Amino acid sequence: MSDPESVHITVNGEPWELALGSTVAELLERLGLRPEVVAVEINRELAPRSTRAERILAEGDVVELVTLVGGG
Amino acid sequence: MESRLDPFPQRFDRQVRFAGLGIEGQTRLAQARVLMVGCGALGGSLALYLHRAGVGELRLVDRDVVEPTNLPRQVLFDERHASERVPKVEAAAETLARGGGPTRVVPHARHLDARLLDELGRDVDLILDGTDNLATRYLVNDFAVRDRIPWIYGGVVGAGGMVMPIVPGHGPCLRCLFPQPAPPGSLETCDTAGVILPAVAAIAALQAGLALRLLGADEQGRASFKPALVQIDVWRGETHRIEVNRQTDCPCCGDGQYEFLESAELQEPTVLCGRNTVQLPASAVRPDLTALEQRLERAGARSVRRAGPLLRFGAEECEVTLFGDGRALIEGTEEPARAQAIYDRFLGA
C-alpha cells in the first residue's frame, strides 16, 4: 500500500518516492544537483527557475532534469 | 567563379524544389555568412552540410590539429591530416574544396577569444556551435545576445546530445535555461565518456536544418519559428523536445549582463617564459576536484594525483596542475591554443 505521506514521481525515467509537499528545489538538493546548471521540465513544461522553491511536486509528476551537454 | 554568378544551375535543383527554400531561399543562403565555432566532430559535419547547401561564406575557427583519435567521427579529416598534424581548419578547407560549389571557406587556426569573436562575428548572419567546451559557448551567447546575432547551440557526448537555437529577441538565450556553466570537470566530455559518429551526425543534422531555415526562410518563415530544446539519443532511439520560453530574470538577455564577454577580455592565457608552460586563468565556476580525480583516470590522463588543494596529471605531452579556483598550469607547451585545447579536452569547460 502506498504511504499517504509520500508522493511518487518519475525523474528522468526513474521512479522516485518523495515526502508529501516536497518542492522542486528540495528535489534538486536531494539529488545533489547545483540548481544553476539544471533546467527542470515537469509534465512537458519547463518550470521557471523563479518558481522552484514554491512548486510542490504532485503524485504522478513526470520530471526531466536537463544539464547542458559539453562535447562537440 | 562562374558558378557564383550563375543563379543556381543544376547543382541546387533539388534544394530549390524544397518548398521551405525555393529560389528565394537559395538566394538568401548564397548571400549568407556563417561563423563556425569549432571544426572537429560537430563543426566538421556542420561545415560539410552548409558547404553542400551553398551558403555564401563559411568562417571556420579552431585552434587544434588533426589527431588519429579524431578520425572515427570527424568526417572532414583523413589519415594524412592526422599523421601530419594538420590544423583542423586547414584540413577541413581542403576537403570541402574537393566538393566544389560556390561557398567561400575562410579558415582561422586560432583560439576564439572575445577579441577574435568580435572580429569574425560582427558581420555574420549566424553563429554555429561546434565547440567542445562551455566557456566558449557562454562567450558566444553573450556576444550573440549583445549584437543580436542568432546562434545554434549543439552539444554531443556518448550516444546523444542536444540542440537549442537562440534567436535574440525571439525566444530564450542559453542563460535563460542555464544561467551559469557547470563547473570545470563536472560534465562528461567526449574524452571521458566517449562519443560515436551517429550521435554527432544526428545533432549536427538538426543544427544544420535549423540553420538552413534561419538563413533561407522569408520573414514569415522566421517569425513562425518556435525555438525548442531538443535532445536526441541514437542508442536508445529516443528524442525529447522541450518548449522553452524567455525568462525575464535572465542575467544575459533580461538584465544585459555580458560577464563572460567582459571577463574573457581581461583573462587571457599567459605564457610563462623560459618554463615551457602556459597559465590559464581561473574559471568562472570552481572545479570539483574530487569528481575530476575519478573522471580523469577514465579519460586517459596519466598519474592523476591530488596534492591538497591541487590536482596534477599528465595529459598528452603535457603535465597539468589544476588549482581550486580553476586556474591551471600546462607544462610542456608554449602555445596558449595548445594549452587551452588540453584543458578543454580533459576538463571540459
Short mmCIF file of C-alpha atoms in Angstrom, two decimals:
data_model
loop_
_atom_site.label_atom_id
_atom_site.label_comp_id
_atom_site.label_asym_id
_atom_site.label_seq_id
_atom_site.Cartn_x
_atom_site.Cartn_y
_atom_site.Cartn_z
CA MET A 1 0.00 0.00 0.00
CA SER A 2 1.32 3.40 -0.74
CA ASP A 3 2.29 5.68 2.06
CA PRO A 4 -0.14 8.62 2.35
CA GLU A 5 2.78 10.77 3.49
CA SER A 6 4.66 10.37 0.22
CA VAL A 7 4.28 11.09 -3.49
CA HIS A 8 5.52 9.02 -6.39
CA ILE A 9 7.06 10.80 -9.34
CA THR A 10 9.29 9.95 -12.29
CA VAL A 11 12.67 11.66 -12.62
CA ASN A 12 14.45 11.16 -15.96
CA GLY A 13 12.55 7.92 -16.44
CA GLU A 14 13.25 6.52 -12.96
CA PRO A 15 10.59 6.14 -10.24
CA TRP A 16 11.14 8.26 -7.12
CA GLU A 17 9.33 8.49 -3.82
CA LEU A 18 9.34 11.86 -2.04
CA ALA A 19 7.85 13.22 1.17
CA LEU A 20 4.47 14.79 0.61
CA GLY A 21 4.86 18.51 -0.01
CA SER A 22 8.39 18.30 -1.46
CA THR A 23 9.31 21.18 -3.75
CA VAL A 24 11.37 21.20 -6.94
CA ALA A 25 14.19 22.94 -5.06
CA GLU A 26 14.19 20.17 -2.46
CA LEU A 27 14.31 17.51 -5.13
CA LEU A 28 17.40 19.13 -6.68
CA GLU A 29 19.01 19.34 -3.26
CA ARG A 30 18.27 15.70 -2.53
CA LEU A 31 19.84 14.74 -5.85
CA GLY A 32 22.88 16.86 -5.05
CA LEU A 33 22.48 18.96 -8.18
CA ARG A 34 23.63 22.55 -8.47
CA PRO A 35 20.40 24.40 -9.25
CA GLU A 36 22.01 26.93 -11.60
CA VAL A 37 23.21 24.28 -14.05
CA VAL A 38 19.94 22.34 -14.33
CA ALA A 39 16.77 23.09 -16.29
CA VAL A 40 13.64 21.42 -14.92
CA GLU A 41 10.77 20.23 -17.06
CA ILE A 42 7.61 18.99 -15.31
CA ASN A 43 4.89 17.22 -17.29
CA ARG A 44 6.40 18.51 -20.55
CA GLU A 45 6.52 22.12 -19.44
CA LEU A 46 9.61 24.00 -18.42
CA ALA A 47 9.35 25.05 -14.78
CA PRO A 48 10.60 28.64 -14.47
CA ARG A 49 13.59 28.94 -12.18
CA SER A 50 11.78 31.51 -10.04
CA THR A 51 9.04 29.01 -9.10
CA ARG A 52 11.27 26.16 -7.91
CA ALA A 53 11.19 27.00 -4.23
CA GLU A 54 7.36 27.00 -4.15
CA ARG A 55 6.41 24.42 -6.74
CA ILE A 56 5.24 21.29 -4.92
CA LEU A 57 5.64 18.01 -6.73
CA ALA A 58 2.39 16.08 -7.14
CA GLU A 59 1.66 12.38 -7.38
CA GLY A 60 2.47 11.13 -10.88
CA ASP A 61 4.51 14.17 -11.98
CA VAL A 62 6.97 13.40 -14.74
CA VAL A 63 10.16 15.38 -14.19
CA GLU A 64 13.02 15.75 -16.66
CA LEU A 65 16.22 17.30 -15.38
CA VAL A 66 18.38 18.67 -18.16
CA THR A 67 22.01 19.74 -17.96
CA LEU A 68 24.00 21.14 -20.85
CA VAL A 69 25.97 18.71 -22.95
CA GLY A 70 29.51 19.99 -23.27
CA GLY A 71 31.15 17.93 -26.01
CA GLY A 72 31.37 18.68 -29.68
CA MET B 1 33.93 31.89 -60.18
CA GLU B 2 31.31 31.47 -62.90
CA SER B 3 29.18 29.31 -60.64
CA ARG B 4 28.92 32.08 -58.07
CA LEU B 5 27.30 34.39 -60.60
CA ASP B 6 25.14 31.79 -62.25
CA PRO B 7 21.86 31.78 -60.30
CA PHE B 8 21.89 28.19 -59.11
CA PRO B 9 22.15 25.88 -62.04
CA GLN B 10 21.55 22.16 -61.80
CA ARG B 11 23.62 21.78 -58.69
CA PHE B 12 20.97 23.13 -56.31
CA ASP B 13 17.91 21.93 -58.21
CA ARG B 14 16.62 19.54 -55.54
CA GLN B 15 17.20 22.04 -52.81
CA VAL B 16 15.35 24.77 -54.72
CA ARG B 17 12.44 22.38 -55.25
CA PHE B 18 12.10 22.08 -51.48
CA ALA B 19 9.20 24.41 -50.67
CA GLY B 20 10.78 25.77 -47.49
CA LEU B 21 13.62 27.30 -49.50
CA GLY B 22 12.75 27.80 -53.18
CA ILE B 23 14.77 30.13 -55.39
CA GLU B 24 14.42 32.95 -52.88
CA GLY B 25 15.65 30.82 -50.02
CA GLN B 26 18.59 29.54 -52.03
CA THR B 27 19.44 33.13 -52.98
CA ARG B 28 19.44 34.11 -49.30
CA LEU B 29 21.66 31.12 -48.47
CA ALA B 30 24.10 32.12 -51.19
CA GLN B 31 24.45 35.56 -49.61
CA ALA B 32 24.74 34.37 -46.02
CA ARG B 33 27.89 34.49 -43.90
CA VAL B 34 28.23 31.88 -41.16
CA LEU B 35 30.76 31.67 -38.34
CA MET B 36 31.59 28.06 -37.48
CA VAL B 37 32.95 27.92 -33.92
CA GLY B 38 34.96 24.72 -33.62
CA CYS B 39 35.77 22.46 -36.52
CA GLY B 40 36.01 18.97 -35.07
CA ALA B 41 33.19 16.44 -34.89
CA LEU B 42 30.12 18.68 -34.81
CA GLY B 43 31.87 21.57 -36.52
CA GLY B 44 33.22 19.45 -39.37
CA SER B 45 29.84 17.88 -40.05
CA LEU B 46 28.12 21.26 -39.86
CA ALA B 47 30.66 22.80 -42.20
CA LEU B 48 30.09 19.97 -44.67
CA TYR B 49 26.30 20.38 -44.62
CA LEU B 50 26.39 24.15 -45.02
CA HIS B 51 29.05 23.98 -47.69
CA ARG B 52 26.99 21.47 -49.65
CA ALA B 53 23.91 23.67 -49.16
CA GLY B 54 25.71 26.53 -50.88
CA VAL B 55 25.94 29.21 -48.18
CA GLY B 56 27.91 32.27 -49.25
CA GLU B 57 30.75 32.23 -46.76
CA LEU B 58 31.89 29.86 -44.03
CA ARG B 59 34.37 31.17 -41.47
CA LEU B 60 35.97 28.24 -39.68
CA VAL B 61 37.68 28.75 -36.32
CA ASP B 62 39.51 26.00 -34.45
CA ARG B 63 42.84 26.07 -32.63
CA ASP B 64 43.53 22.34 -32.75
CA VAL B 65 45.31 19.94 -35.08
CA VAL B 66 44.02 16.64 -36.51
CA GLU B 67 44.90 13.54 -34.47
CA PRO B 68 44.31 9.83 -35.17
CA THR B 69 41.60 9.58 -32.47
CA ASN B 70 39.56 12.18 -34.40
CA LEU B 71 39.07 10.01 -37.47
CA PRO B 72 36.13 7.81 -36.38
CA ARG B 73 33.87 10.84 -36.02
CA GLN B 74 35.44 13.91 -37.65
CA VAL B 75 34.35 13.38 -41.21
CA LEU B 76 36.44 16.03 -42.98
CA PHE B 77 39.80 14.56 -41.96
CA ASP B 78 41.86 11.66 -43.25
CA GLU B 79 44.93 9.71 -42.18
CA ARG B 80 47.35 12.08 -43.87
CA HIS B 81 45.88 15.02 -41.96
CA ALA B 82 46.30 13.05 -38.73
CA SER B 83 49.84 11.88 -39.36
CA GLU B 84 50.96 15.38 -40.37
CA ARG B 85 49.01 17.04 -37.55
CA VAL B 86 47.41 19.47 -40.00
CA PRO B 87 45.42 22.32 -38.35
CA LYS B 88 41.78 21.24 -38.39
CA VAL B 89 40.52 24.29 -40.23
CA GLU B 90 43.13 23.83 -43.00
CA ALA B 91 42.29 20.16 -43.39
CA ALA B 92 38.58 20.99 -43.44
CA ALA B 93 39.03 23.69 -46.07
CA GLU B 94 40.99 21.26 -48.23
CA THR B 95 38.32 18.54 -48.02
CA LEU B 96 35.46 20.97 -48.56
CA ALA B 97 37.16 22.42 -51.65
CA ARG B 98 37.05 18.97 -53.27
CA GLY B 99 33.25 19.19 -53.21
CA GLY B 100 33.32 22.30 -55.37
CA GLY B 101 30.41 24.70 -55.26
CA PRO B 102 30.12 28.41 -54.64
CA THR B 103 30.92 28.65 -50.90
CA ARG B 104 33.89 30.73 -49.82
CA VAL B 105 35.70 28.98 -46.96
CA VAL B 106 37.90 31.10 -44.69
CA PRO B 107 39.97 29.10 -42.17
CA HIS B 108 41.27 30.61 -38.92
CA ALA B 109 43.60 28.31 -36.96
CA ARG B 110 43.29 30.30 -33.75
CA HIS B 111 41.80 30.16 -30.27
CA LEU B 112 38.46 32.01 -30.24
CA ASP B 113 38.71 34.65 -27.56
CA ALA B 114 36.46 37.67 -27.10
CA ARG B 115 38.59 39.81 -29.42
CA LEU B 116 38.61 37.30 -32.26
CA LEU B 117 34.89 36.67 -31.82
CA ASP B 118 34.24 40.36 -32.20
CA GLU B 119 36.41 40.48 -35.32
CA LEU B 120 34.93 37.41 -37.02
CA GLY B 121 31.39 37.55 -35.69
CA ARG B 122 30.28 41.13 -36.11
CA ASP B 123 29.04 40.84 -39.70
CA VAL B 124 27.76 37.25 -39.82
CA ASP B 125 24.15 36.13 -40.21
CA LEU B 126 24.52 33.11 -37.94
CA ILE B 127 26.96 31.53 -35.49
CA LEU B 128 27.05 27.73 -35.35
CA ASP B 129 28.30 25.94 -32.28
CA GLY B 130 30.71 23.10 -32.91
CA THR B 131 32.90 23.76 -29.89
CA ASP B 132 33.84 21.24 -27.21
CA ASN B 133 33.64 23.48 -24.18
CA LEU B 134 31.15 25.52 -22.19
CA ALA B 135 33.36 28.58 -21.70
CA THR B 136 33.28 29.30 -25.44
CA ARG B 137 29.53 28.71 -25.58
CA TYR B 138 28.84 31.22 -22.78
CA LEU B 139 31.14 33.67 -24.54
CA VAL B 140 29.27 33.16 -27.82
CA ASN B 141 25.90 33.51 -26.06
CA ASP B 142 26.89 36.86 -24.53
CA PHE B 143 28.19 38.10 -27.86
CA ALA B 144 25.19 36.88 -29.86
CA VAL B 145 22.66 38.38 -27.44
CA ARG B 146 24.52 41.68 -27.24
CA ASP B 147 24.87 42.02 -31.01
CA ARG B 148 21.55 40.28 -31.80
CA ILE B 149 23.02 37.55 -33.98
CA PRO B 150 21.28 34.14 -33.99
CA TRP B 151 23.31 31.16 -32.88
CA ILE B 152 22.57 27.45 -32.61
CA TYR B 153 23.86 25.58 -29.58
CA GLY B 154 24.70 21.92 -30.11
CA GLY B 155 26.42 19.54 -27.73
CA VAL B 156 27.21 15.86 -28.07
CA VAL B 157 28.67 13.15 -25.85
CA GLY B 158 28.33 9.38 -25.80
CA ALA B 159 25.33 8.39 -27.94
CA GLY B 160 23.42 11.63 -27.80
CA GLY B 161 23.24 15.30 -27.26
CA MET B 162 21.08 18.33 -27.57
CA VAL B 163 20.36 21.35 -29.68
CA MET B 164 18.84 24.73 -28.96
CA PRO B 165 18.56 27.62 -31.42
CA ILE B 166 18.96 31.05 -29.87
CA VAL B 167 17.42 33.90 -31.81
CA PRO B 168 17.91 37.08 -29.77
CA GLY B 169 14.63 38.96 -29.45
CA HIS B 170 12.70 35.83 -30.34
CA GLY B 171 12.78 33.30 -27.54
CA PRO B 172 15.23 32.47 -24.79
CA CYS B 173 19.01 32.59 -24.71
CA LEU B 174 21.27 29.87 -23.29
CA ARG B 175 21.39 31.58 -19.89
CA CYS B 176 17.59 31.70 -19.58
CA LEU B 177 17.84 27.93 -19.10
CA PHE B 178 21.33 27.58 -17.72
CA PRO B 179 22.38 30.83 -16.01
CA GLN B 180 25.84 29.52 -15.10
CA PRO B 181 28.11 26.99 -16.81
CA ALA B 182 28.65 23.76 -14.94
CA PRO B 183 31.98 23.84 -13.06
CA PRO B 184 35.01 22.53 -14.96
CA GLY B 185 35.20 18.77 -14.66
CA SER B 186 31.58 18.22 -13.61
CA LEU B 187 30.26 17.24 -17.05
CA GLU B 188 31.22 14.28 -19.14
CA THR B 189 33.29 15.16 -22.21
CA CYS B 190 33.96 13.13 -25.35
CA ASP B 191 37.34 12.29 -23.83
CA THR B 192 35.83 10.89 -20.65
CA ALA B 193 32.56 9.29 -21.82
CA GLY B 194 33.46 8.67 -25.45
CA VAL B 195 31.28 9.56 -28.43
CA ILE B 196 30.03 7.85 -31.57
CA LEU B 197 29.63 9.37 -35.02
CA PRO B 198 25.86 8.69 -35.34
CA ALA B 199 25.29 10.92 -32.30
CA VAL B 200 27.44 13.64 -33.86
CA ALA B 201 25.62 13.28 -37.18
CA ALA B 202 22.18 13.50 -35.55
CA ILE B 203 23.00 16.63 -33.59
CA ALA B 204 24.82 18.29 -36.49
CA ALA B 205 21.94 17.47 -38.86
CA LEU B 206 19.42 19.06 -36.53
CA GLN B 207 21.57 22.16 -36.13
CA ALA B 208 22.12 22.36 -39.90
CA GLY B 209 18.40 22.01 -40.66
CA LEU B 210 17.60 24.87 -38.30
CA ALA B 211 20.48 26.85 -39.80
CA LEU B 212 19.10 26.49 -43.33
CA ARG B 213 15.74 27.63 -42.05
CA LEU B 214 17.08 30.66 -40.19
CA LEU B 215 19.24 31.66 -43.16
CA GLY B 216 16.92 30.72 -46.00
CA ALA B 217 13.40 31.33 -44.74
CA ASP B 218 11.49 34.53 -45.51
CA GLU B 219 10.19 36.85 -42.76
CA GLN B 220 7.10 34.72 -42.28
CA GLY B 221 9.11 31.52 -42.07
CA ARG B 222 11.38 33.07 -39.48
CA ALA B 223 8.52 34.56 -37.45
CA SER B 224 6.72 31.22 -37.25
CA PHE B 225 9.87 29.56 -35.96
CA LYS B 226 9.36 28.17 -32.45
CA PRO B 227 12.60 27.66 -30.56
CA ALA B 228 12.86 24.48 -28.51
CA LEU B 229 15.48 22.41 -26.79
CA VAL B 230 15.70 19.02 -28.46
CA GLN B 231 17.51 16.01 -27.03
CA ILE B 232 18.43 13.03 -29.17
CA ASP B 233 19.77 9.63 -28.15
CA VAL B 234 20.72 7.41 -31.08
CA TRP B 235 21.45 4.37 -28.90
CA ARG B 236 18.04 4.24 -27.26
CA GLY B 237 16.36 5.67 -30.36
CA GLU B 238 14.72 8.48 -28.41
CA THR B 239 14.09 12.15 -28.93
CA HIS B 240 12.68 14.66 -26.49
CA ARG B 241 11.54 18.18 -27.26
CA ILE B 242 11.16 20.84 -24.58
CA GLU B 243 9.36 24.05 -25.40
CA VAL B 244 11.40 26.91 -23.99
CA ASN B 245 10.48 30.44 -23.03
CA ARG B 246 12.42 33.54 -22.30
CA GLN B 247 12.98 34.16 -18.58
CA THR B 248 12.55 37.76 -17.57
CA ASP B 249 15.13 37.34 -14.79
CA CYS B 250 17.80 36.06 -17.22
CA PRO B 251 21.11 37.74 -16.35
CA CYS B 252 22.05 37.97 -20.03
CA CYS B 253 19.07 38.66 -22.30
CA GLY B 254 16.98 40.03 -19.40
CA ASP B 255 19.44 42.21 -17.50
CA GLY B 256 22.00 42.81 -20.22
CA GLN B 257 24.98 41.50 -18.24
CA TYR B 258 27.66 40.11 -20.52
CA GLU B 259 30.08 38.92 -17.89
CA PHE B 260 31.60 36.11 -19.96
CA LEU B 261 32.41 38.52 -22.76
CA GLU B 262 33.78 41.10 -20.35
CA SER B 263 35.80 38.77 -18.12
CA ALA B 264 37.17 36.95 -21.16
CA GLU B 265 38.52 40.24 -22.42
CA LEU B 266 40.56 40.59 -19.25
CA GLN B 267 41.62 36.99 -18.74
CA GLU B 268 43.98 35.78 -21.37
CA PRO B 269 46.26 32.76 -21.12
CA THR B 270 49.83 33.75 -20.20
CA VAL B 271 52.97 32.08 -21.46
CA LEU B 272 55.44 31.67 -18.61
CA CYS B 273 58.64 32.45 -20.45
CA GLY B 274 61.53 30.05 -20.11
CA ARG B 275 59.37 27.50 -18.31
CA ASN B 276 57.72 25.91 -21.33
CA THR B 277 54.44 26.49 -19.50
CA VAL B 278 51.17 28.25 -20.19
CA GLN B 279 48.99 29.55 -17.36
CA LEU B 280 45.25 29.53 -17.97
CA PRO B 281 43.14 31.93 -15.88
CA ALA B 282 40.71 30.93 -13.14
CA SER B 283 37.34 29.71 -14.36
CA ALA B 284 34.04 31.47 -13.63
CA VAL B 285 32.99 28.50 -11.50
CA ARG B 286 35.21 26.46 -9.20
CA PRO B 287 36.04 22.94 -10.38
CA ASP B 288 35.01 19.86 -8.42
CA LEU B 289 38.44 18.33 -7.87
CA THR B 290 37.16 15.14 -6.24
CA ALA B 291 34.81 14.31 -9.09
CA LEU B 292 37.51 15.22 -11.56
CA GLU B 293 40.07 12.93 -9.98
CA GLN B 294 37.97 9.86 -10.77
CA ARG B 295 36.89 11.02 -14.20
CA LEU B 296 40.39 11.89 -15.35
CA GLU B 297 41.57 8.32 -14.76
CA ARG B 298 38.96 7.08 -17.19
CA ALA B 299 39.77 9.84 -19.68
CA GLY B 300 43.27 8.55 -20.19
CA ALA B 301 45.06 11.12 -18.06
CA ARG B 302 48.35 9.81 -16.66
CA SER B 303 49.26 9.59 -12.99
CA VAL B 304 46.37 11.62 -11.62
CA ARG B 305 47.24 12.70 -8.10
CA ARG B 306 45.77 15.03 -5.53
CA ALA B 307 48.12 17.24 -3.58
CA GLY B 308 45.97 19.10 -1.08
CA PRO B 309 44.25 21.91 -2.96
CA LEU B 310 45.88 20.90 -6.26
CA LEU B 311 45.22 18.21 -8.79
CA ARG B 312 48.08 17.11 -11.03
CA PHE B 313 48.00 14.82 -14.04
CA GLY B 314 49.73 14.04 -17.30
CA ALA B 315 47.76 14.82 -20.45
CA GLU B 316 49.12 14.04 -23.90
CA GLU B 317 52.61 15.54 -23.99
CA CYS B 318 51.93 17.91 -21.10
CA GLU B 319 51.74 17.98 -17.32
CA VAL B 320 48.73 19.77 -15.87
CA THR B 321 48.39 21.39 -12.45
CA LEU B 322 44.85 22.45 -11.60
CA PHE B 323 44.15 24.84 -8.73
CA GLY B 324 40.96 25.05 -6.66
CA ASP B 325 39.85 28.23 -8.44
CA GLY B 326 40.14 26.61 -11.87
CA ARG B 327 43.49 28.23 -12.71
CA ALA B 328 45.77 25.77 -14.45
CA LEU B 329 49.42 25.47 -15.39
CA ILE B 330 50.04 23.45 -18.53
CA GLU B 331 53.70 22.45 -18.67
CA GLY B 332 55.22 21.16 -21.88
CA THR B 333 53.99 23.78 -24.31
CA GLU B 334 54.40 27.48 -25.00
CA GLU B 335 51.36 27.58 -27.27
CA PRO B 336 48.34 29.09 -25.49
CA ALA B 337 46.00 27.44 -28.00
CA ARG B 338 47.55 24.03 -27.37
CA ALA B 339 47.29 24.52 -23.61
CA GLN B 340 43.66 25.60 -23.89
CA ALA B 341 42.89 22.60 -26.11
CA ILE B 342 44.30 20.20 -23.50
CA TYR B 343 42.47 21.98 -20.67
CA ASP B 344 39.13 21.81 -22.51
CA ARG B 345 39.62 18.24 -23.59
CA PHE B 346 40.20 16.94 -20.09
CA LEU B 347 38.29 19.46 -18.02
CA GLY B 348 35.52 20.18 -20.49
CA ALA B 349 34.71 23.76 -19.64
#
